[in-house]
Tab-separated table of N, CA and C in Angstrom:
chain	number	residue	atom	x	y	z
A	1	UNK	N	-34.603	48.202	0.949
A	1	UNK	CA	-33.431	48.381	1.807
A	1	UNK	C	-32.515	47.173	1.712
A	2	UNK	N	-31.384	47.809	1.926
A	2	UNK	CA	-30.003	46.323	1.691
A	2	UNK	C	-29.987	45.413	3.250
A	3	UNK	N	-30.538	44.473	3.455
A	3	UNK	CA	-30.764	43.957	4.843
A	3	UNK	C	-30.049	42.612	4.215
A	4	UNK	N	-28.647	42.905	4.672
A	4	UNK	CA	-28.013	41.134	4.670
A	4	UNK	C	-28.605	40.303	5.511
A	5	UNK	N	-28.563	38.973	4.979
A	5	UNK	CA	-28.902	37.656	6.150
A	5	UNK	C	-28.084	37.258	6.524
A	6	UNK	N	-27.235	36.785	5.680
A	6	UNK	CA	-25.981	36.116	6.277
A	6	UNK	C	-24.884	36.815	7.118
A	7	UNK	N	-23.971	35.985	8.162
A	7	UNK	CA	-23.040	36.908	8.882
A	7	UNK	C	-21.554	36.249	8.235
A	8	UNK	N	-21.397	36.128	7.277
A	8	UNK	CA	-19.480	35.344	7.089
A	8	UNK	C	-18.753	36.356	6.930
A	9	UNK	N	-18.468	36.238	6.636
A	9	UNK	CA	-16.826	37.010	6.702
A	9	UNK	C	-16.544	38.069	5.559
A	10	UNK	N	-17.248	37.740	4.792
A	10	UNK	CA	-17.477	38.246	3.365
A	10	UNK	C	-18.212	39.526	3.842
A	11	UNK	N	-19.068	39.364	4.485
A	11	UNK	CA	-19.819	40.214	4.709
A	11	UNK	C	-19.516	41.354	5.400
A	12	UNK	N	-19.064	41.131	6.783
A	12	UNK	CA	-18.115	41.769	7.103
A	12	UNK	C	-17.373	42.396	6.660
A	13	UNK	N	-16.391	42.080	5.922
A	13	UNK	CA	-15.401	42.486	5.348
A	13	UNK	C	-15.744	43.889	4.193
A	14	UNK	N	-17.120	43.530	3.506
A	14	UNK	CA	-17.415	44.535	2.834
A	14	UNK	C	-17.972	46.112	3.193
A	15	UNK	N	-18.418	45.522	4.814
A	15	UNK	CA	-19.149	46.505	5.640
A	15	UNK	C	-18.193	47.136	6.193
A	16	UNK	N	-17.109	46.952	6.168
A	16	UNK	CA	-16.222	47.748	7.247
A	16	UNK	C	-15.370	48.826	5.962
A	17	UNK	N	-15.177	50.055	7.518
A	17	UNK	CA	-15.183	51.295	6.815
A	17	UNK	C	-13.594	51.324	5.621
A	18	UNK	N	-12.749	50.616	5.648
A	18	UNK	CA	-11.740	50.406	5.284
A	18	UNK	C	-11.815	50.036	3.704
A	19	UNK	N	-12.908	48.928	3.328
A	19	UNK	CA	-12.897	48.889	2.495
A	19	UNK	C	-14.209	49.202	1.588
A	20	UNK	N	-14.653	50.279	2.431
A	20	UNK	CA	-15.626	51.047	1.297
A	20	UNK	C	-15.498	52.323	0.087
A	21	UNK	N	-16.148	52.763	-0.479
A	21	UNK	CA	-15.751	54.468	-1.249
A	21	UNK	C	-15.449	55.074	-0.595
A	22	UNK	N	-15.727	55.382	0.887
A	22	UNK	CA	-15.339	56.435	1.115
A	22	UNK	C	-14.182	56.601	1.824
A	23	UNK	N	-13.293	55.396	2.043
A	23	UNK	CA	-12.351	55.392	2.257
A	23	UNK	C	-11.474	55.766	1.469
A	24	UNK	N	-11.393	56.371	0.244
A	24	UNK	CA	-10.856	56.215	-0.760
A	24	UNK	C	-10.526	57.905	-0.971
A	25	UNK	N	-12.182	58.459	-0.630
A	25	UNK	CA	-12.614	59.651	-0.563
A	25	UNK	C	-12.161	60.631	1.043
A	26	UNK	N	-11.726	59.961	1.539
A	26	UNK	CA	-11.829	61.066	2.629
A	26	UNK	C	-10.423	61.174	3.289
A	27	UNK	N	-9.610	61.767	3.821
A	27	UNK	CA	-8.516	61.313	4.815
A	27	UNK	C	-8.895	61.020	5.877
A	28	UNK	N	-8.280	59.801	6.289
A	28	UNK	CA	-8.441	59.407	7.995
A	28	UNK	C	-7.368	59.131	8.123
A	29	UNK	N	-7.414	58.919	9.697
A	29	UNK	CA	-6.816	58.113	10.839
A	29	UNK	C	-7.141	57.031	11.239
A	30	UNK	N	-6.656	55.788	11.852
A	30	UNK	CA	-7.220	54.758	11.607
A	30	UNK	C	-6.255	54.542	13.141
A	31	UNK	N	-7.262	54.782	14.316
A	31	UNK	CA	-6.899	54.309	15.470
A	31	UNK	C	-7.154	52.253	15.912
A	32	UNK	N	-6.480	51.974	16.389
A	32	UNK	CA	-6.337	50.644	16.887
A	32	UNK	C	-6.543	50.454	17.872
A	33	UNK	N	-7.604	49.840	18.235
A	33	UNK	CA	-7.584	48.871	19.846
A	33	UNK	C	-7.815	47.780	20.043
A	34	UNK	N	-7.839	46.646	21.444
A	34	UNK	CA	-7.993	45.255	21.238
A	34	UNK	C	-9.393	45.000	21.228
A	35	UNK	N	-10.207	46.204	20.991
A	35	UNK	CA	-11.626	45.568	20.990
A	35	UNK	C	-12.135	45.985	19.722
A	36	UNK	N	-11.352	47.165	18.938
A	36	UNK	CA	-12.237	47.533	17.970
A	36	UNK	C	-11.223	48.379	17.308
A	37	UNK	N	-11.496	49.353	15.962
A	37	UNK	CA	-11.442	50.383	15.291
A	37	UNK	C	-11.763	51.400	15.273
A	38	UNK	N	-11.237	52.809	15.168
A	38	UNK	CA	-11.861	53.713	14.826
A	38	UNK	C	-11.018	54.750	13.505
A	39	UNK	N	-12.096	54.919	13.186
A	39	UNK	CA	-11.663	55.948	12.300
A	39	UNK	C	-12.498	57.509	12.230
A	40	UNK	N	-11.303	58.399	11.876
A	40	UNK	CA	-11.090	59.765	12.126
A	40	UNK	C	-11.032	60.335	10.614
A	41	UNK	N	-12.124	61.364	11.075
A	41	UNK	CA	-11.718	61.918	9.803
A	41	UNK	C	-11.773	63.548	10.485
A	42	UNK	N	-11.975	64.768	9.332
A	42	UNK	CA	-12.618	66.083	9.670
A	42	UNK	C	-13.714	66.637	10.093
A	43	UNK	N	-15.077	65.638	9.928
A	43	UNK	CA	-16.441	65.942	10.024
A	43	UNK	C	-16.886	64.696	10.717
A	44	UNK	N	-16.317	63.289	11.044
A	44	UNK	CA	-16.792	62.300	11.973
A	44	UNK	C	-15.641	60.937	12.096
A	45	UNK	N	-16.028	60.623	13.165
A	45	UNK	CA	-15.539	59.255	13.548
A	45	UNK	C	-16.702	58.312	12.977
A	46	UNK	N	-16.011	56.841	12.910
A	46	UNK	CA	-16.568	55.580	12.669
A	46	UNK	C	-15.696	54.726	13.443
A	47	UNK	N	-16.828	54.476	14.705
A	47	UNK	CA	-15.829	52.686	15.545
A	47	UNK	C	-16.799	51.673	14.793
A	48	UNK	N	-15.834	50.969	15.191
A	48	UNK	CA	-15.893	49.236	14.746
A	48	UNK	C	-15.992	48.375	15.530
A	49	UNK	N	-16.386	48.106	16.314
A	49	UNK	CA	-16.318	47.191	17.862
A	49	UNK	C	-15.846	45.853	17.530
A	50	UNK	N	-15.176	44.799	17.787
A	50	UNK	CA	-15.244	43.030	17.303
A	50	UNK	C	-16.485	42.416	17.752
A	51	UNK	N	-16.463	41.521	17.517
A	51	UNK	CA	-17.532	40.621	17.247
A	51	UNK	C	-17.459	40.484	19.176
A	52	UNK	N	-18.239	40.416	19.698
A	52	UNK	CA	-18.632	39.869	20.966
A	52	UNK	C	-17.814	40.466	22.162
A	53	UNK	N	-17.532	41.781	21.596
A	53	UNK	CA	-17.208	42.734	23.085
A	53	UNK	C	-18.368	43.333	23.851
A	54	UNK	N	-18.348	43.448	24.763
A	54	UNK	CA	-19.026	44.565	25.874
A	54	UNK	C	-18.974	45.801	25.950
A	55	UNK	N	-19.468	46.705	25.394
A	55	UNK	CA	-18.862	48.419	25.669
A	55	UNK	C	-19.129	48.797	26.911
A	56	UNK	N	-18.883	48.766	27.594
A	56	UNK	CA	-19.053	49.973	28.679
A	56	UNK	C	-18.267	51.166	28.900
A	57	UNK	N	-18.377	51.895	30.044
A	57	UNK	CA	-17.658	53.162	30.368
A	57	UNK	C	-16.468	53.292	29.777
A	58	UNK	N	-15.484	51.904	30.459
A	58	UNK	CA	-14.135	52.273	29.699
A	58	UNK	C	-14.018	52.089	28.341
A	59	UNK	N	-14.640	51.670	27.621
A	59	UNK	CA	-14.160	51.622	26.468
A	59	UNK	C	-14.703	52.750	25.645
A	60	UNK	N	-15.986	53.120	26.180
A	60	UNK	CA	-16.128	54.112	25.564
A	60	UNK	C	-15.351	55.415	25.777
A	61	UNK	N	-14.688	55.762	27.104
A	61	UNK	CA	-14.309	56.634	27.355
A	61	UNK	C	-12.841	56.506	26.534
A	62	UNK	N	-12.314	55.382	26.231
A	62	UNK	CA	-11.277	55.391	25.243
A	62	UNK	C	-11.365	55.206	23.841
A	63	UNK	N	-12.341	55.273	23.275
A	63	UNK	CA	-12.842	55.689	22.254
A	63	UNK	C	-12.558	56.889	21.788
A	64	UNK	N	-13.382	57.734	22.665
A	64	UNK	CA	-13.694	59.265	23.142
A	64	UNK	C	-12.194	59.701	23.431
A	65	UNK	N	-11.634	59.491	24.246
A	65	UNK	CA	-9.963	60.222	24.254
A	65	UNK	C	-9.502	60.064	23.536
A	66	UNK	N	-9.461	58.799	22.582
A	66	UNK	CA	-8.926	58.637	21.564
A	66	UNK	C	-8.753	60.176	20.785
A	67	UNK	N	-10.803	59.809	20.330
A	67	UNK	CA	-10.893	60.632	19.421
A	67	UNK	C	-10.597	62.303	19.592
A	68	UNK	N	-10.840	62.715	20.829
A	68	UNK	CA	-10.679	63.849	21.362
A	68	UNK	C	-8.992	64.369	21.041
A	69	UNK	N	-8.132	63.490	21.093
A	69	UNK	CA	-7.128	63.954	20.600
A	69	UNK	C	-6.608	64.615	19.168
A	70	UNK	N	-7.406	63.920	17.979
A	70	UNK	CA	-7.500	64.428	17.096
A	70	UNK	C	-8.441	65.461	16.461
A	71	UNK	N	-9.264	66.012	16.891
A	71	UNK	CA	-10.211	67.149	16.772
A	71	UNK	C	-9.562	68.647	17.184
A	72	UNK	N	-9.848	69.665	16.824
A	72	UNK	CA	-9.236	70.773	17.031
A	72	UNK	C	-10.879	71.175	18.120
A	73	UNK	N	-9.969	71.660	19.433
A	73	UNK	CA	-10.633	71.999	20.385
A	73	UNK	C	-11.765	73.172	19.497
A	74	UNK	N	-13.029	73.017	19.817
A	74	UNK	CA	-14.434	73.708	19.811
A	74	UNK	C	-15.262	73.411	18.810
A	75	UNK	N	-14.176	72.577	18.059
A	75	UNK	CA	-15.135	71.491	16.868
A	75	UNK	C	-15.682	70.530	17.202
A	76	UNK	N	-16.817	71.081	16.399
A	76	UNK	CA	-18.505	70.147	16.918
A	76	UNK	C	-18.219	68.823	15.151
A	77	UNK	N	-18.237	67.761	15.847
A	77	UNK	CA	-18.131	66.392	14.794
A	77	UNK	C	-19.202	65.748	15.476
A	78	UNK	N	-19.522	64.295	14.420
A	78	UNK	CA	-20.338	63.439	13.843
A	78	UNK	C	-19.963	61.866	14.378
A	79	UNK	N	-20.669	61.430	15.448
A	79	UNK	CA	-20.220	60.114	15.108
A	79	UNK	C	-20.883	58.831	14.590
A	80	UNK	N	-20.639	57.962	13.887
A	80	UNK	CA	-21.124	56.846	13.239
A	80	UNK	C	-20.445	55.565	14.019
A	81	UNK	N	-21.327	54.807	14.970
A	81	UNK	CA	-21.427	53.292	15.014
A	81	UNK	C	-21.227	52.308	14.043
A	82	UNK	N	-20.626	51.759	13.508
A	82	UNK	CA	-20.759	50.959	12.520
A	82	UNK	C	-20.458	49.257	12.895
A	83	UNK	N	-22.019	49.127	12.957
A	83	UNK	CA	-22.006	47.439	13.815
A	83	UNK	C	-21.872	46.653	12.498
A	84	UNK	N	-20.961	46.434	12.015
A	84	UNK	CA	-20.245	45.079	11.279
A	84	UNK	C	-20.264	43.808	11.819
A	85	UNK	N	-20.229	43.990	13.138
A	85	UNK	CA	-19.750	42.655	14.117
A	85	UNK	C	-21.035	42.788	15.071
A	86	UNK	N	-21.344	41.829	15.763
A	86	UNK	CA	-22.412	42.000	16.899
A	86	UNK	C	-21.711	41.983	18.522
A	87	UNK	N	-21.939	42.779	18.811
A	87	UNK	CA	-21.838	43.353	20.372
A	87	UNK	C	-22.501	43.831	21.072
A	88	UNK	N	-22.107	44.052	22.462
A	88	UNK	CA	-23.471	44.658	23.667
A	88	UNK	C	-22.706	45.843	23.917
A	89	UNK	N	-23.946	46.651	24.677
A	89	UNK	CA	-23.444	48.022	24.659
A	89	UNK	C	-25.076	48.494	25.528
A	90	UNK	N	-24.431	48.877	26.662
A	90	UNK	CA	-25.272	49.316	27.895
A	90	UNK	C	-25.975	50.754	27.201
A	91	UNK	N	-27.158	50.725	26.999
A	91	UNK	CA	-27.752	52.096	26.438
A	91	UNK	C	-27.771	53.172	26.937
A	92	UNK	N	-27.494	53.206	28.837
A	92	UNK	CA	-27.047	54.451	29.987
A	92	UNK	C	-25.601	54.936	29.412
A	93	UNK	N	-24.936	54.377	28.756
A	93	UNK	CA	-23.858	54.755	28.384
A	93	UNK	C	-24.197	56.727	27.770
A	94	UNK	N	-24.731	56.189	26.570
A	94	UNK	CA	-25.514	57.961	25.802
A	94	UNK	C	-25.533	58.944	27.100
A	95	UNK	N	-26.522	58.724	28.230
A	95	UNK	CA	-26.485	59.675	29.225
A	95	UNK	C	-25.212	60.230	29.754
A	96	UNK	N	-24.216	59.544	30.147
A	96	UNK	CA	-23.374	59.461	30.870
A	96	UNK	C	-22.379	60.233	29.456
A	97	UNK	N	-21.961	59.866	28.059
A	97	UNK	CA	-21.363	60.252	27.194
A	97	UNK	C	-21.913	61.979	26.817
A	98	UNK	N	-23.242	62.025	26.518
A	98	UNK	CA	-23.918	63.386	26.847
A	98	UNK	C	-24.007	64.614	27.796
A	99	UNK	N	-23.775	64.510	29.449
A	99	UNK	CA	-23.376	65.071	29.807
A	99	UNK	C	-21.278	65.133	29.830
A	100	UNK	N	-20.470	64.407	29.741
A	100	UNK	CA	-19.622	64.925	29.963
A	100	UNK	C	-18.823	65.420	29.014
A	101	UNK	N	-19.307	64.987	27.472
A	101	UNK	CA	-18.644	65.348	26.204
A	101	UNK	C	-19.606	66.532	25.834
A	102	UNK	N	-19.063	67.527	24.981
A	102	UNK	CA	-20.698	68.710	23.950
A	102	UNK	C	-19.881	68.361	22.826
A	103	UNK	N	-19.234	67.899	22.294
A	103	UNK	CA	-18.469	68.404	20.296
A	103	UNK	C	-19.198	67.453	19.798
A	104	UNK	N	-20.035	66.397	20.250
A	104	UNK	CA	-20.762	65.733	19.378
A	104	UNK	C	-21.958	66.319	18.978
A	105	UNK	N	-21.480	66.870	17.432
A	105	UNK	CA	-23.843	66.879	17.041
A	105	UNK	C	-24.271	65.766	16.772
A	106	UNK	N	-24.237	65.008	16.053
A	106	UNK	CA	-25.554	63.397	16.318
A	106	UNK	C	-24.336	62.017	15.482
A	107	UNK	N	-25.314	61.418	15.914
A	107	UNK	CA	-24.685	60.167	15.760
A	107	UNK	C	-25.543	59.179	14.996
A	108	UNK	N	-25.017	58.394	14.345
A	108	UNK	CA	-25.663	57.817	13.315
A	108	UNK	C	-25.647	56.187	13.944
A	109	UNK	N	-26.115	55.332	13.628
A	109	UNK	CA	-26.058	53.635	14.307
A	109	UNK	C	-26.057	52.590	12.721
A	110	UNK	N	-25.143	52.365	12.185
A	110	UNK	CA	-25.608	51.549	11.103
A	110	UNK	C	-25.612	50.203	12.001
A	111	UNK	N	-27.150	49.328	11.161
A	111	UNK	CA	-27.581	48.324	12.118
A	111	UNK	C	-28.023	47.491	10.799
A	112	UNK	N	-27.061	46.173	10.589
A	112	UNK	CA	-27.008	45.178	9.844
A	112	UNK	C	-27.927	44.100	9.483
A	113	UNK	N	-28.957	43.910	10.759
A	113	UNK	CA	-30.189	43.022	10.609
A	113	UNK	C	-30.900	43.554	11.905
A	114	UNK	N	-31.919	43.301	11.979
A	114	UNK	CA	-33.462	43.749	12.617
A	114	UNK	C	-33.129	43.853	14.297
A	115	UNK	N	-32.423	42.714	14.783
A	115	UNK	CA	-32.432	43.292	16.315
A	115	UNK	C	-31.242	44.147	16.872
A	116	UNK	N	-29.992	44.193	15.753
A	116	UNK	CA	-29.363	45.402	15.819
A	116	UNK	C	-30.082	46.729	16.215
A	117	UNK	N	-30.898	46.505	14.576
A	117	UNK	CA	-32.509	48.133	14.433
A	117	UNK	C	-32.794	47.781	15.758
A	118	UNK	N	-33.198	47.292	16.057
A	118	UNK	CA	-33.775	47.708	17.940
A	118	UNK	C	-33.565	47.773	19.101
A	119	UNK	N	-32.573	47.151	18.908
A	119	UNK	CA	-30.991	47.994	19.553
A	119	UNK	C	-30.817	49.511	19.564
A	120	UNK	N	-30.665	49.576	18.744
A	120	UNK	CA	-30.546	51.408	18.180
A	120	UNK	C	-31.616	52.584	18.689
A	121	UNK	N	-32.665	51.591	18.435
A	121	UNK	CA	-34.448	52.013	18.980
A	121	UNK	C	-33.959	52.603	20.213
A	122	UNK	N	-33.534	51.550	20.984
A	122	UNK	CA	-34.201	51.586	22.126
A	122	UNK	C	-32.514	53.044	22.568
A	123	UNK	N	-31.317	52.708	22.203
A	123	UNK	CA	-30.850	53.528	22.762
A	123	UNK	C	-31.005	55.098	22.074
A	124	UNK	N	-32.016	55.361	21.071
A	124	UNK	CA	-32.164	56.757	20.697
A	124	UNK	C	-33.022	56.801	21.637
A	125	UNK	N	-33.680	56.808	22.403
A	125	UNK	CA	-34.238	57.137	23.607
A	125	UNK	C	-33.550	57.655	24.536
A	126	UNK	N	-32.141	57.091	25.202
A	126	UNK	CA	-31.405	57.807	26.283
A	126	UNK	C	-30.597	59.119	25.438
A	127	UNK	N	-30.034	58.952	24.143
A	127	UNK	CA	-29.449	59.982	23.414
A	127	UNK	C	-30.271	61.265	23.319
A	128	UNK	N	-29.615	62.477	23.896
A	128	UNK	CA	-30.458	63.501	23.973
A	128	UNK	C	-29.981	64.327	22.845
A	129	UNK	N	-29.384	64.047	21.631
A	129	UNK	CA	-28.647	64.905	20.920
A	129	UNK	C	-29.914	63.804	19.293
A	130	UNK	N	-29.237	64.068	18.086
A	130	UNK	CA	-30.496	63.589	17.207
A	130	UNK	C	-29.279	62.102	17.000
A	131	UNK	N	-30.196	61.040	16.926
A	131	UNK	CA	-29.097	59.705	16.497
A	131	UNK	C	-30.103	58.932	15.589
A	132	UNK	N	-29.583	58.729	14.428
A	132	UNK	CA	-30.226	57.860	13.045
A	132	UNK	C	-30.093	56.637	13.229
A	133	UNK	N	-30.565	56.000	12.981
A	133	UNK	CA	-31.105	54.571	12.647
A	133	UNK	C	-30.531	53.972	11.080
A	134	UNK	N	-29.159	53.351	10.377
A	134	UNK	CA	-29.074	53.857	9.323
A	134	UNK	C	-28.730	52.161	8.745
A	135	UNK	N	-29.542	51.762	7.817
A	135	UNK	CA	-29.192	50.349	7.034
A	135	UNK	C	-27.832	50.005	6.792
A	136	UNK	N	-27.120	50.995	6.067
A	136	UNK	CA	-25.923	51.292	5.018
A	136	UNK	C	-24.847	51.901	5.642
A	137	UNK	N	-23.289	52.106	5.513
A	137	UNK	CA	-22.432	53.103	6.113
A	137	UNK	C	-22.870	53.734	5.480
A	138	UNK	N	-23.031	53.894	3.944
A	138	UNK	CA	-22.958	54.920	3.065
A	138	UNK	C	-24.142	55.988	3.352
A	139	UNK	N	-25.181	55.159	3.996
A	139	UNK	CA	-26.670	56.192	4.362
A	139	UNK	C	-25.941	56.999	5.948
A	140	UNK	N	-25.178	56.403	6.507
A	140	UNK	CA	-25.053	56.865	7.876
A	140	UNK	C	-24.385	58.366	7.277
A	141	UNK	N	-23.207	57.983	6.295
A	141	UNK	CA	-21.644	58.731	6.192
A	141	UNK	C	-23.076	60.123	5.422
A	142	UNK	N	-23.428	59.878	4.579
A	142	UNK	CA	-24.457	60.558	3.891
A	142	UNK	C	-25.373	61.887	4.618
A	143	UNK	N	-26.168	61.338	5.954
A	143	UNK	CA	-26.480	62.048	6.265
A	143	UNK	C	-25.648	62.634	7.252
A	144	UNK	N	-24.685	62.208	7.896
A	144	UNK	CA	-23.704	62.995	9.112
A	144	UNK	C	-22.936	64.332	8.063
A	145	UNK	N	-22.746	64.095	6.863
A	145	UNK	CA	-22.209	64.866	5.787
A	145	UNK	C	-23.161	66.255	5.414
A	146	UNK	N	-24.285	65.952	5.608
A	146	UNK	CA	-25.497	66.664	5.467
A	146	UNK	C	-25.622	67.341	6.167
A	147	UNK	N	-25.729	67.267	7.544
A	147	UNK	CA	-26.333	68.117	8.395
A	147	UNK	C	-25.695	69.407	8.229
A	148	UNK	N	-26.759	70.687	8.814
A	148	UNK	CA	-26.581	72.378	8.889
A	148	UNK	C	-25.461	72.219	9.227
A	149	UNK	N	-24.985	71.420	10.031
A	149	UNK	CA	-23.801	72.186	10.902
A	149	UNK	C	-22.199	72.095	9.931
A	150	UNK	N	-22.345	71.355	9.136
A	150	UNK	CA	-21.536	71.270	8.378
A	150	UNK	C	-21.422	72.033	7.185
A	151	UNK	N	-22.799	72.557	6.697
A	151	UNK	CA	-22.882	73.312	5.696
A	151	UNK	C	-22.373	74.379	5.602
């Protein structure tokens, strides 16, 4: 598995969804906020959080409106975490995102070094929908691409 050590900038920079293949490959949208990124496509979102934000309610819930604006009402999409940067993020959040949203089928967590991974652990536990554990964007983008529901 590709498990970087280092955190510079370099690194970063390569991990984020902007400048990977499949940016190249897919059409998006590329929403802006002061805490993070997201990107939109037809079959999933990818946020980007900065380095040393807090997620809670509101931000997630503006995430989520964000994204809700661009989806065609009764379409079921994919979302991908993509921790580039290290941040906190209350794991009751999933509960609270689960009952009041349904267009999400699962969600993917790409997690950059080991206590990210258990990070992720611990919040696929409150997620009642299926959420991956994923080294790579490219393993996350891979299997959200995969699933039945898309087929």
């Amino acid at each position: 598995r590709d498990q970087p050590r280092s955190r510079g900038l370099g690194d970063v920079y390569k991990r984020q969804f902007e400048n990977s293949e499949y940016a190249k490959r897919f059409n998006y949208i590329k929403e802006v906020f002061d805490f993070g990124n997201l990107y939109i496509t037809k079959q999933f979102a990818i946020s980007e959080i900065n380095e040393g934000v807090h997620v809670d309610h509101n931000i997630a819930s503006e995430i989520i409106g964000r994204f809700i604006e661009h989806i065609n009402h009764g379409n079921k999409v994919g979302y991908i975490s993509n921790r580039c940067n290290s941040y906190s993020l209350n794991p009751q959040l999933w509960v609270e995102i689960n009952s009041e949203y349904d267009f999400l089928i699962a969600t993917a967590v790409v997690s950059y070094n080991d206590h990210s991974y258990l990070t992720a652990s611990l919040e696929k536990e409150f997620f009642q929908k299926s959420l991956k554990r994923c080294r790579t964007l490219n393993e996350a983008i891979e299997w959200i691409r995969n699933l039945d529901e898309f087929k």
